[in-house]
Amino acid sequence: MSSERLVVVGGVAAGMSAASQVKRRSPETEVIVFEKGPWVSYGACGMPYNIQDPKRAIDDLVVITPERFRSERGIDVRTRTEVLELDLAKRIVVVRRTDGESRVEFDKLVIATGCRPQIPAFSGVELEGVFSLHTLMDAERIKRYLNDSSIRRAVVVGGGHIGLEMADVLTARGLSVSLLKRSASLPPGYPEEISAIVREELTRYGVQLETGVKVLGFEGDTRVRKVKTDRGSLDADFVLVATGVRPEVTLAEQAGIKLGAGGTIAVDASMATSAEGVFAAGDCAEAYHALLGKSAFIPRGTTANKQGKIAGANVAGAGQSFRGVMGTSVTKVFGLAVGHTGLMEDQTRQAGFDPAAAMIKARTRAHAYPGAKDIAVRLVLDKGSGKLLGAQMAGGEGVAKRLDVIVAALQAGWTVEDLAALDMSYAPPFAPVWDPVLVAANIACKKRS
Amino acid sequence: MSSERLVVVGGVAAGMSAASQVKRRSPETEVIVFEKGPWVSYGACGMPYNIQDPKRAIDDLVVITPERFRSERGIDVRTRTEVLELDLAKRIVVVRRTDGESRVEFDKLVIATGCRPQIPAFSGVELEGVFSLHTLMDAERIKRYLNDSSIRRAVVVGGGHIGLEMADVLTARGLSVSLLKRSASLPPGYPEEISAIVREELTRYGVQLETGVKVLGFEGDTRVRKVKTDRGSLDADFVLVATGVRPEVTLAEQAGIKLGAGGTIAVDASMATSAEGVFAAGDCAEAYHALLGKSAFIPRGTTANKQGKIAGANVAGAGQSFRGVMGTSVTKVFGLAVGHTGLMEDQTRQAGFDPAAAMIKARTRAHAYPGAKDIAVRLVLDKGSGKLLGAQMAGGEGVAKRLDVIVAALQAGWTVEDLAALDMSYAPPFAPVWDPVLVAANIACKKRS
């Protein structure tokens, strides 16, 4: 009897995690990964920082090369190979390479097609110098374009994490940067108290921030020269459109696989789709939000890795479950880290809670220890029960891991009193004796009705 | 009817927290604080770093001056006033100042006498140049002594957090430093895998580390010149004896108050002692270890602040409970942070568990992001149940707050699978996509029997 064959569609985070996990647990399974681009297994979140450093090669971001996947893990990685169709009845995928189309049989399938940029219908979006940053090929193109030292004025459209990180990176590369955003919240959806800190940081580093502005299109000759908005036009010779992403589910949808929250592929806790023997993982798949108690489109590299690993384990029969996300996110914006976990107030209301917020500003180290930075911690709680529902933070150091303390508190289902009791570590170089998280928790305890 | 009077014995962390809390909740209560030394409310844990900087005044460490406690909070702070006796039957304390003894009545009492250095009976311990570092007066004396630029060779006796921090600080001040320790574990009680990292860091920075050595005494003329050990003698013109601390309970014991774990004052969750209307808080009081399910002597500035606040709240009738500690500790040792929380393996066995450990070494940032440091994460679990029991870490950044994630996991009573499911934050500047905590948790999941 021949061995089982797994086909994986997409070879970045979720796809390669699934493939690796299957090979680890079930070495006899044949694993073929199809990836449209030339690279697999790259750290997409690192692309802005690679672009920042002109000396670094773009494939520095590749964690494991296709050759090593083949030789060390026995995974048949086929790059520059686009999957055109999934035929679930015949158990085949139709793929295209430069040398033509072919059909490949599978027993089991993992769909890890990720997401794609959502670009509004701006006029002139096809001009040279207008980019989105999604794949490593995008990053390579941007990096090559920035080698032209006559490029001076960048306009970033959108204030999500890619827009913010790229405003930082482009400034570091010596460009004059404008950031255009439709709403004042920054990152999108953040409360004004935190947004104000982020706006101030952008301004401090010379970014021309315009909020409440609508981009109409781009103008230029061979390359982009102007960005037209409803408030006039800006000179630009580099434009990054970072206006969000959508799940890439075309193949799954055409194959009749059930879609779920936010246009993702519907999955159960085992990462199985509605189709027998077909799993989905990563940005294209639903992420169960453990606090909302329902799934959503929440694209994250961390989730892609976890879901891919679980999908792979279950292809091999392990019976694992994905426990869900808290929506955690963190972004570097110049000298600031800004992030959140859990629910924003509007989400808490939709979920039936009666929210209150406690916001504190503190320092990251003991008062007499040099080098301390400012940090703002904002906790959201349910007034009636005292249940902790979310947090947003912005600060000069120690934000990401303090956020993770809150993630744990959310996963544990704690009240703000539970959080206030936490025996957090203390030494002057690392925190004040009352950590900012505990100060915020103490204030939150007083917000209960 | 006259208002109630609270007397607080000791004005550092726990004492001033209690006093402030009483005044906040019950402004009509008269609050008198007696402090033996000239300062109150200082950050004792910051003393090494103040000593490091010759330009900083020692009283930079004072958070709030006695004058401000009086004028802004209405607390009658009496410094340089030693309490000689607690007479619980007559409800008076006997105090001594330079101008003589007096008796002060009280209705309620908070004992916050802290701890004291435990110094073995070394010969020559009285020589000039031999110090312990416990109070701000000690710190001032050390700092003044180090102003003498002929001081070149320091010997630190003991490898606990004060010994390690001072080895770092004295090196930074240009002294040649030897650190002598009886056992090889560093900090005391740490597993060899972590101790090895700490020893290597000390050696890298030029500290002469001698473990398995017993100090016999000190020799000198007007000032110390030599440290005698069972392996020979070392030249020294500065000696720091940092061989641990004991709870300072003399007054409480003489008053007939019940003692508890590790020679501390026995307290219940409200911080009440065995004597009616008498509370104890801070290093002199028991700390309930929530994972061991029993109390112990675990002196920490964080605990002193929390317990003081709770004792004060309860003096004012609030009915609060101290939820306990996890034994969390973190220390800076040159470029390294080293810390632990929860139980070490020997403690887990005493508590009836069957422990296993999972140790990983990783990097603190994404592989392609510059500036990453090494980090080691070691988790201790119960093999049968998978329950997480403790962690030790050492690394170049992000240790303290990662430790706090484990503290939360311990407080929540999690298994290692629960920890592995955590939706931790990720961006390349702050962590790898699989945070070292999650990598360690994944390995720990495989250690279950």
PDB file of N, CA and C in Angstrom, chain A residues 119-131 215-228 239 241:
ATOM      1  N   ILE A 119      -6.845  46.895  -1.343  1.00  0.00           N
ATOM      2  CA  ILE A 119      -6.465  48.208  -1.878  1.00  0.00           C
ATOM      3  C   ILE A 119      -7.673  48.876  -2.522  1.00  0.00           C
ATOM      4  N   PRO A 120      -8.062  50.047  -2.004  1.00  0.00           N
ATOM      5  CA  PRO A 120      -9.208  50.752  -2.592  1.00  0.00           C
ATOM      6  C   PRO A 120      -8.919  51.098  -4.054  1.00  0.00           C
ATOM      7  N   ALA A 121      -9.966  51.421  -4.800  1.00  0.00           N
ATOM      8  CA  ALA A 121      -9.814  51.694  -6.242  1.00  0.00           C
ATOM      9  C   ALA A 121      -9.290  53.104  -6.469  1.00  0.00           C
ATOM     10  N   PHE A 122      -8.042  53.349  -5.999  1.00  0.00           N
ATOM     11  CA  PHE A 122      -7.418  54.650  -6.223  1.00  0.00           C
ATOM     12  C   PHE A 122      -7.021  54.762  -7.691  1.00  0.00           C
ATOM     13  N   SER A 123      -7.237  55.956  -8.273  1.00  0.00           N
ATOM     14  CA  SER A 123      -6.709  56.161  -9.622  1.00  0.00           C
ATOM     15  C   SER A 123      -5.188  56.245  -9.525  1.00  0.00           C
ATOM     16  N   GLY A 124      -4.510  55.711 -10.505  1.00  0.00           N
ATOM     17  CA  GLY A 124      -3.047  55.795 -10.547  1.00  0.00           C
ATOM     18  C   GLY A 124      -2.330  54.796  -9.668  1.00  0.00           C
ATOM     19  N   VAL A 125      -3.079  53.827  -9.154  1.00  0.00           N
ATOM     20  CA  VAL A 125      -2.465  52.864  -8.227  1.00  0.00           C
ATOM     21  C   VAL A 125      -1.431  51.990  -8.941  1.00  0.00           C
ATOM     22  N   GLU A 126      -1.512  51.996 -10.287  1.00  0.00           N
ATOM     23  CA  GLU A 126      -0.580  51.165 -11.064  1.00  0.00           C
ATOM     24  C   GLU A 126       0.744  51.878 -11.341  1.00  0.00           C
ATOM     25  N   LEU A 127       0.851  53.156 -10.946  1.00  0.00           N
ATOM     26  CA  LEU A 127       2.077  53.917 -11.234  1.00  0.00           C
ATOM     27  C   LEU A 127       3.287  53.308 -10.541  1.00  0.00           C
ATOM     28  N   GLU A 128       4.437  53.460 -11.163  1.00  0.00           N
ATOM     29  CA  GLU A 128       5.685  53.064 -10.533  1.00  0.00           C
ATOM     30  C   GLU A 128       5.853  53.873  -9.255  1.00  0.00           C
ATOM     31  N   GLY A 129       6.283  53.233  -8.203  1.00  0.00           N
ATOM     32  CA  GLY A 129       6.483  53.944  -6.947  1.00  0.00           C
ATOM     33  C   GLY A 129       5.319  53.814  -5.992  1.00  0.00           C
ATOM     34  N   VAL A 130       4.237  53.179  -6.436  1.00  0.00           N
ATOM     35  CA  VAL A 130       3.104  52.904  -5.535  1.00  0.00           C
ATOM     36  C   VAL A 130       3.165  51.423  -5.167  1.00  0.00           C
ATOM     37  N   PHE A 131       3.267  51.163  -3.873  1.00  0.00           N
ATOM     38  CA  PHE A 131       3.481  49.790  -3.419  1.00  0.00           C
ATOM     39  C   PHE A 131       2.465  49.392  -2.354  1.00  0.00           C
ATOM     40  N   VAL A 215      -7.906  59.748   0.725  1.00  0.00           N
ATOM     41  CA  VAL A 215      -7.057  59.699  -0.463  1.00  0.00           C
ATOM     42  C   VAL A 215      -7.945  59.449  -1.671  1.00  0.00           C
ATOM     43  N   LEU A 216      -7.707  60.232  -2.733  1.00  0.00           N
ATOM     44  CA  LEU A 216      -8.503  60.083  -3.963  1.00  0.00           C
ATOM     45  C   LEU A 216      -7.745  59.322  -5.047  1.00  0.00           C
ATOM     46  N   GLY A 217      -6.451  59.506  -5.118  1.00  0.00           N
ATOM     47  CA  GLY A 217      -5.678  58.803  -6.141  1.00  0.00           C
ATOM     48  C   GLY A 217      -4.272  59.329  -6.228  1.00  0.00           C
ATOM     49  N   PHE A 218      -3.544  58.788  -7.219  1.00  0.00           N
ATOM     50  CA  PHE A 218      -2.139  59.146  -7.380  1.00  0.00           C
ATOM     51  C   PHE A 218      -1.928  59.665  -8.797  1.00  0.00           C
ATOM     52  N   GLU A 219      -0.997  60.612  -8.952  1.00  0.00           N
ATOM     53  CA  GLU A 219      -0.679  61.159 -10.268  1.00  0.00           C
ATOM     54  C   GLU A 219       0.820  61.082 -10.492  1.00  0.00           C
ATOM     55  N   GLY A 220       1.192  61.021 -11.758  1.00  0.00           N
ATOM     56  CA  GLY A 220       2.617  61.000 -12.070  1.00  0.00           C
ATOM     57  C   GLY A 220       2.838  60.804 -13.544  1.00  0.00           C
ATOM     58  N   ASP A 221       4.108  60.658 -13.910  1.00  0.00           N
ATOM     59  CA  ASP A 221       4.429  60.384 -15.304  1.00  0.00           C
ATOM     60  C   ASP A 221       4.818  58.915 -15.386  1.00  0.00           C
ATOM     61  N   THR A 222       6.141  58.631 -15.470  1.00  0.00           N
ATOM     62  CA  THR A 222       6.502  57.212 -15.394  1.00  0.00           C
ATOM     63  C   THR A 222       6.374  56.728 -13.951  1.00  0.00           C
ATOM     64  N   ARG A 223       6.618  57.637 -13.047  1.00  0.00           N
ATOM     65  CA  ARG A 223       6.464  57.231 -11.641  1.00  0.00           C
ATOM     66  C   ARG A 223       5.568  58.217 -10.909  1.00  0.00           C
ATOM     67  N   VAL A 224       5.142  57.807  -9.727  1.00  0.00           N
ATOM     68  CA  VAL A 224       4.224  58.640  -8.947  1.00  0.00           C
ATOM     69  C   VAL A 224       4.884  59.967  -8.564  1.00  0.00           C
ATOM     70  N   ARG A 225       4.104  61.059  -8.623  1.00  0.00           N
ATOM     71  CA  ARG A 225       4.608  62.390  -8.251  1.00  0.00           C
ATOM     72  C   ARG A 225       3.739  63.073  -7.204  1.00  0.00           C
ATOM     73  N   LYS A 226       2.463  62.704  -7.174  1.00  0.00           N
ATOM     74  CA  LYS A 226       1.540  63.384  -6.263  1.00  0.00           C
ATOM     75  C   LYS A 226       0.493  62.407  -5.720  1.00  0.00           C
ATOM     76  N   VAL A 227       0.098  62.703  -4.486  1.00  0.00           N
ATOM     77  CA  VAL A 227      -1.043  61.998  -3.897  1.00  0.00           C
ATOM     78  C   VAL A 227      -2.169  63.014  -3.783  1.00  0.00           C
ATOM     79  N   LYS A 228      -3.307  62.697  -4.417  1.00  0.00           N
ATOM     80  CA  LYS A 228      -4.461  63.600  -4.352  1.00  0.00           C
ATOM     81  C   LYS A 228      -5.362  63.165  -3.208  1.00  0.00           C
ATOM     82  N   VAL A 239       4.947  55.807  -2.528  1.00  0.00           N
ATOM     83  CA  VAL A 239       3.665  55.671  -1.836  1.00  0.00           C
ATOM     84  C   VAL A 239       3.509  54.236  -1.354  1.00  0.00           C
ATOM     85  N   VAL A 241       0.612  51.862   0.127  1.00  0.00           N
ATOM     86  CA  VAL A 241      -0.803  51.703   0.442  1.00  0.00           C
ATOM     87  C   VAL A 241      -0.917  50.567   1.450  1.00  0.00           C
TER      88      VAL A 241
END
